[in-house]
Protein backbone atom coordinates (compact mmCIF):
# COMPACT_ATOMS: atom_id res chain seq x y z
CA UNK A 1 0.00 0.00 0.00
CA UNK A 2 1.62 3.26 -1.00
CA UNK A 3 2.15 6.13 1.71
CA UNK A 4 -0.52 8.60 1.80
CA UNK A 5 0.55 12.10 0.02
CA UNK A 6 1.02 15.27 2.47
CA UNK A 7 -0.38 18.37 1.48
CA UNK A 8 1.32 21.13 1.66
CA UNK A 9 -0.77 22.74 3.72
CA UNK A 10 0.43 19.31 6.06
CA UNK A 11 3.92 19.62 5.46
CA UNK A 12 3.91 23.36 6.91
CA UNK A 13 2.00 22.57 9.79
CA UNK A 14 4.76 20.00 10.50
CA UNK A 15 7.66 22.45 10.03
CA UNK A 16 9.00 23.71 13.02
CA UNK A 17 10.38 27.33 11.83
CA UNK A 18 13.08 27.81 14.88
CA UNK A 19 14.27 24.25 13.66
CA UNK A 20 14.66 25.86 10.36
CA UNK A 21 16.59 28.59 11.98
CA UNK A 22 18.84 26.95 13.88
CA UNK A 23 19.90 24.58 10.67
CA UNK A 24 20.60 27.62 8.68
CA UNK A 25 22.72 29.49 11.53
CA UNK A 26 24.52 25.85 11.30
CA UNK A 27 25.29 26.19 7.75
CA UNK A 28 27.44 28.97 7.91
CA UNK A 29 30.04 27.22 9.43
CA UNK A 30 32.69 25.31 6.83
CA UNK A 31 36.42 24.91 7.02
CA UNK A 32 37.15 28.54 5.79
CA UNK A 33 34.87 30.06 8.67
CA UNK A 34 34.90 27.69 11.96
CA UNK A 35 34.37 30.44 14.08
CA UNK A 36 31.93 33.15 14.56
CA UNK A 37 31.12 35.94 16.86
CA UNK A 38 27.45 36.88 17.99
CA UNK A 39 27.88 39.86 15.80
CA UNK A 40 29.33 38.28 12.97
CA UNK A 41 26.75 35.15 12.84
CA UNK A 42 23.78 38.13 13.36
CA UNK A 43 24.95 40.16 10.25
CA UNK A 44 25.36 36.95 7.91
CA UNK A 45 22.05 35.30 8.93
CA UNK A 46 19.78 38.75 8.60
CA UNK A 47 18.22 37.34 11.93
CA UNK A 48 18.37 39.80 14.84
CA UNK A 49 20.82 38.99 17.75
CA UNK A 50 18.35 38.33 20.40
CA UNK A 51 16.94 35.56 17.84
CA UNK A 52 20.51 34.64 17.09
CA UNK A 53 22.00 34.50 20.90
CA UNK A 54 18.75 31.83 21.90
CA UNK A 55 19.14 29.69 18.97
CA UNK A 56 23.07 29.34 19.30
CA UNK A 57 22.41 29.17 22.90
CA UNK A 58 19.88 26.21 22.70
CA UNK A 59 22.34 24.36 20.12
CA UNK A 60 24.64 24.87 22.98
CA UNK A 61 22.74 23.43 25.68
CA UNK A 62 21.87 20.39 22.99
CA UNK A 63 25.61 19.74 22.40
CA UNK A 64 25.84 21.13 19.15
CA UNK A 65 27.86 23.99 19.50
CA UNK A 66 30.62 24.91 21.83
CA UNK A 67 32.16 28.41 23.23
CA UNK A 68 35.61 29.64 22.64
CA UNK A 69 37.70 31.27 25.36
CA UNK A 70 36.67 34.33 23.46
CA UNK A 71 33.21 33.74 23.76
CA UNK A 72 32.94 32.96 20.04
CA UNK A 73 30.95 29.68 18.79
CA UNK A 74 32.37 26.71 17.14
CA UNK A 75 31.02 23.46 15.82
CA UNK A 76 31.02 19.97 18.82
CA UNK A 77 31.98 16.80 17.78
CA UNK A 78 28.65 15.80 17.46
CA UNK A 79 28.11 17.38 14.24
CA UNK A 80 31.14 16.25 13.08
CA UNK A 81 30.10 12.03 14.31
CA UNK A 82 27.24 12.64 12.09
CA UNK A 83 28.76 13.95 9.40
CA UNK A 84 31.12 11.34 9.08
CA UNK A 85 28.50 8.93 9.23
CA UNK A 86 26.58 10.63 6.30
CA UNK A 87 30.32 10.46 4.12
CA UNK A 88 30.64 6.62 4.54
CA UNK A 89 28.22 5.82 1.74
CA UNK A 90 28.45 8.60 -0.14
CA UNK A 91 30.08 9.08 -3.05
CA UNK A 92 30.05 12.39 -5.61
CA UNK A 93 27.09 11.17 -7.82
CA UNK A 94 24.87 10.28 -4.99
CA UNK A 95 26.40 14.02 -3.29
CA UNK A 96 25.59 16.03 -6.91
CA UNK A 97 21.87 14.72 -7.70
CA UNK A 98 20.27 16.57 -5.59
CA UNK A 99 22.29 19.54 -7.10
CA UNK A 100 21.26 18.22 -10.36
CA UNK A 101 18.01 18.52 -9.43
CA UNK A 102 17.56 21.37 -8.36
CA UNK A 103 19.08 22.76 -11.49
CA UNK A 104 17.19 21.05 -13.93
CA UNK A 105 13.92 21.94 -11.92
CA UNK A 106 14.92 25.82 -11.34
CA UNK A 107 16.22 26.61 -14.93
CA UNK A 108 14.35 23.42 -17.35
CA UNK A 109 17.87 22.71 -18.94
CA UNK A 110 19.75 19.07 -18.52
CA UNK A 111 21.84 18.69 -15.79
CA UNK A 112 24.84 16.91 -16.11
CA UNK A 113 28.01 15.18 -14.09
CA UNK A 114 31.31 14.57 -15.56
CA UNK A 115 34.60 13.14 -14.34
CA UNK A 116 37.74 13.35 -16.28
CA UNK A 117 39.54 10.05 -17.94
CA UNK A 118 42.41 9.45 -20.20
CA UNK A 119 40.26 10.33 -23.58
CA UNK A 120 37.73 12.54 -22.72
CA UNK A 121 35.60 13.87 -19.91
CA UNK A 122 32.96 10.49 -19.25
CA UNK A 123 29.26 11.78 -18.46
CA UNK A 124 28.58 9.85 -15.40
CA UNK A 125 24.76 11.31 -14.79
CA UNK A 126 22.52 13.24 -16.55
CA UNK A 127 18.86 14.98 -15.56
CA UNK A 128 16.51 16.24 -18.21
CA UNK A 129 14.86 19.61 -17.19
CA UNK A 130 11.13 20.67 -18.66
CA UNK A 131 12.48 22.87 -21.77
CA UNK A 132 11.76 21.16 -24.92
CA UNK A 133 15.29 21.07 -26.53
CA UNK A 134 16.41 17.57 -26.21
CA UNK A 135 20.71 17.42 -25.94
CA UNK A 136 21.06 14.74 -27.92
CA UNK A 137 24.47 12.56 -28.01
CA UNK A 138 25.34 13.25 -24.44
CA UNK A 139 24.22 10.49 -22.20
CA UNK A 140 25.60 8.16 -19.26
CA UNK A 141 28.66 7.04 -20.48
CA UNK A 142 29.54 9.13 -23.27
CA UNK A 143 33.17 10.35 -23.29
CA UNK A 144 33.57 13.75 -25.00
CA UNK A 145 36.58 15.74 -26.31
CA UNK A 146 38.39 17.90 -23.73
CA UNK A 147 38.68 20.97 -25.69
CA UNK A 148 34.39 21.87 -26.51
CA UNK A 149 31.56 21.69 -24.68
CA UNK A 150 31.54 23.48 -20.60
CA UNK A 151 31.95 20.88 -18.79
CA UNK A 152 35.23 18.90 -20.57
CA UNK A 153 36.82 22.48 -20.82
CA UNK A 154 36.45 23.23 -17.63
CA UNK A 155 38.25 20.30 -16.30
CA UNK A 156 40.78 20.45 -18.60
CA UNK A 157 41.31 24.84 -17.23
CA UNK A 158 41.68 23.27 -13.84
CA UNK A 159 44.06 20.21 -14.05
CA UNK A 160 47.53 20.82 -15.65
CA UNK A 161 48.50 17.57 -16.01
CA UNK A 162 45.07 17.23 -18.19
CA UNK A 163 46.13 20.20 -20.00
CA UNK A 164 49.67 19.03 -20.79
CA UNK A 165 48.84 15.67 -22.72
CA UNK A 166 45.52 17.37 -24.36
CA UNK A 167 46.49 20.34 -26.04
CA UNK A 168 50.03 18.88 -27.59
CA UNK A 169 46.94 16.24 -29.91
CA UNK A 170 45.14 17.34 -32.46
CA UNK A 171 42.21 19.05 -31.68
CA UNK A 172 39.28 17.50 -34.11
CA UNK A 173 36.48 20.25 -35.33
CA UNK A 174 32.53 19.70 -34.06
CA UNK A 175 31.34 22.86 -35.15
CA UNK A 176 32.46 26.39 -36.72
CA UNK A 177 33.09 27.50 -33.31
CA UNK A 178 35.29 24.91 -31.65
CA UNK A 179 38.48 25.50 -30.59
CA UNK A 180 41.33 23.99 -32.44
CA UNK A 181 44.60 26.33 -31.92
CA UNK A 182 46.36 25.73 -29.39
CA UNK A 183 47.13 28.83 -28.30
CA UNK A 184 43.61 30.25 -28.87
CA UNK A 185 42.47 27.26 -26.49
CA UNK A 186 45.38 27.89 -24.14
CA UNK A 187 44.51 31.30 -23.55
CA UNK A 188 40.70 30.67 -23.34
CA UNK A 189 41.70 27.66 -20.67
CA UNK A 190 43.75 30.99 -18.62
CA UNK A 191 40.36 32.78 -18.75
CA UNK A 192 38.35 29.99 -17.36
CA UNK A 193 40.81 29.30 -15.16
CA UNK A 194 40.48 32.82 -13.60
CA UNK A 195 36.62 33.23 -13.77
CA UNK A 196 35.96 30.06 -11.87
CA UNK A 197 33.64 28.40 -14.53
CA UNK A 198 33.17 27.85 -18.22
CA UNK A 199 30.08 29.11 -20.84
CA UNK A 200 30.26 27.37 -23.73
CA UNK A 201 28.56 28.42 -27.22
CA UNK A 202 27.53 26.19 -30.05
CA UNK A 203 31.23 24.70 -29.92
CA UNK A 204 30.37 21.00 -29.48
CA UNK A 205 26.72 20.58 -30.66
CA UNK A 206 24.83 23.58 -33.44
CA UNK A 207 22.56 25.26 -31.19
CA UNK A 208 23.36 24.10 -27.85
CA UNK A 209 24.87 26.62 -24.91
CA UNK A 210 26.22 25.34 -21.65
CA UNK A 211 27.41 26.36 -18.06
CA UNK A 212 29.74 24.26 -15.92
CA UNK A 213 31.74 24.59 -13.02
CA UNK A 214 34.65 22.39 -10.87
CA UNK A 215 34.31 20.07 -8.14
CA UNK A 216 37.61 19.71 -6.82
CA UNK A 217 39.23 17.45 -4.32
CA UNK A 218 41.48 17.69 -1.36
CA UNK A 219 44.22 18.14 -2.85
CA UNK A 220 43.17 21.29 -5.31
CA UNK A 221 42.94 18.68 -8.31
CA UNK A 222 39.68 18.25 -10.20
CA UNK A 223 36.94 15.03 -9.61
CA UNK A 224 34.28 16.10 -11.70
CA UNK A 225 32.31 18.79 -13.22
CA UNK A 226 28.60 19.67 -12.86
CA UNK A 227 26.62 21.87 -15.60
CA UNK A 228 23.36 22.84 -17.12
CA UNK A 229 23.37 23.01 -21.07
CA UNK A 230 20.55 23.63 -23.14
CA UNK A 231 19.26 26.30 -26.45
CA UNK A 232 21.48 29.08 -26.60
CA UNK A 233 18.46 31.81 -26.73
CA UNK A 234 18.05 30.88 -22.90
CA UNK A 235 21.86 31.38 -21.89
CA UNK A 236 22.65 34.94 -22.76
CA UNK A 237 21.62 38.47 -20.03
CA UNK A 238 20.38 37.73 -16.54
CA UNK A 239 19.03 34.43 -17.11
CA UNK A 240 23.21 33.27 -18.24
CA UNK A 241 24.29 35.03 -14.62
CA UNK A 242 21.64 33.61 -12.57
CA UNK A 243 22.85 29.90 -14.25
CA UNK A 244 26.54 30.92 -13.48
CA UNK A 245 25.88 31.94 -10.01
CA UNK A 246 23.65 28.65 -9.23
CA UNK A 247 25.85 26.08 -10.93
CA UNK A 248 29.24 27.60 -9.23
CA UNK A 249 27.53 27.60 -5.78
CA UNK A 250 26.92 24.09 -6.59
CA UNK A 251 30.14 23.00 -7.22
CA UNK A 252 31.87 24.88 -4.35
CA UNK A 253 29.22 23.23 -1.84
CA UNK A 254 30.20 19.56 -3.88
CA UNK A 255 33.98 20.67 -3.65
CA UNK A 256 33.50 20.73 0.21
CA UNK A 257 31.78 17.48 0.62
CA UNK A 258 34.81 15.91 -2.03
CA UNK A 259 37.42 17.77 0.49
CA UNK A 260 35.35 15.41 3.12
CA UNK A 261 35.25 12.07 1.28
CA UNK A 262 37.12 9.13 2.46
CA UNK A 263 40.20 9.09 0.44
């Protein structure tokens, strides 16, 4: 017997909005930021500080969070015992679908996962989204060229050794716009490189635009790639920056759970 829908009207009822509150004061702490002040947590959450003071103090009380010397708060072990529990089974596919999802759902374009291999960048998962533009000839496990398409490129921009054996082949033609010099590619690599993500144009499929981003790993090197591609009408103004700003904040919260993974 299936489980009984909840409406939403349910599934409100049910949510418990200091809960909420407390979760999100949570999430600003990461390895760049272990440590914040009353003041400090305040500003970043929007929340006022009497709101702020009994939520961190309750998460104190629960175990949660622990007082510097300074009177600053930091993370307990606790939240660290689960979190190592949640990174036993995981693995970066299972970590980006939910990513995935999100983007395919927000923007209608197909998500996609790649990892880099010795001939090409290997499309590990893929997610339709609602638009009706169909990517065809990029599926799970398709391996595509380094030097076109978001995604390969912007692997290859982040791992020199990648870089090194790639560019001294030669570099096959998919459309009018791909990339084939060397140093034209080489100094478009730089650029992505420096911007922190790659927009692609028509260069491996005739009509098709894509965004894509890095997940990297502990050591600075780079696991995988995750990007939305779809009709090029739909990546160009606000609607290309609000699809560079989601898919990079997706790969920098994926590059934090790699950094966590069991090596």
């Amino acid at each position: 017997m299936a489980a009984p829908i909840e409406s939403e009207a349910q599934v409100g009822r049910d949510i418990v909005g200091a809960v909420l509150k407390a979760c999100s004061l949570l999430e600003h702490f990461d390895a760049a930021r272990p440590v914040w002040t009353l003041n400090q947590l305040t500003s970043a959450s929007g929340m006022n500080k009497t709101t702020v003071h009994r939520l961190m103090t309750t998460l104190i009380h629960a175990g949660w969070v622990d007082r510097t010397a300074e009177g600053s708060y930091r993370i307990a072990m606790p939240v660290f015992e689960i979190g190592s529990a949640a990174l036993v089974n995981l693995d970066i596919r299972t970590a980006a679908r939910p990513f995935m999802v999100d983007l395919a759902e927000t923007f209608g374009d197909t998500a996609y996962l790649m990892v880099p291999a010795e001939e090409g960048a290997v499309c590990i998962d893929r997610l339709e989204g609602n638009n009706p533009l169909v990517v065809a000839g990029i599926n799970i496990g398709s391996v595509m060229p380094y030097h076109a398409a978001a995604g390969p490129i912007v692997m290859l921009a982040f791992s020199d050794m990648l870089r090194s054996r790639w560019i001294e082949r030669g570099l096959p033609s998919f459309t009018e716009h791909t990339l084939t010099d060397a140093a034209a590619l080489g100094e478009h690599l730089d650029s992505v490189r420096a911007a922190g993500y790659s927009v692609s144009n028509s260069d491996y499929l005739q009509g098709v635009a894509a965004v894509a981003a890095p997940i990297l790993g502990r050591d600075g090197s780079v696991i995988a790639s995750i990007s939305i591609g779809g009709r090029v009408e739909a990546f160009t103004g606000t609607a290309l920056e609000k699809k560079i700003e989601q898919v990079c904040d997706a790969a920098a919260r994926l590059t934090r759970v790699a950094e966590a993974l069991p090596q």
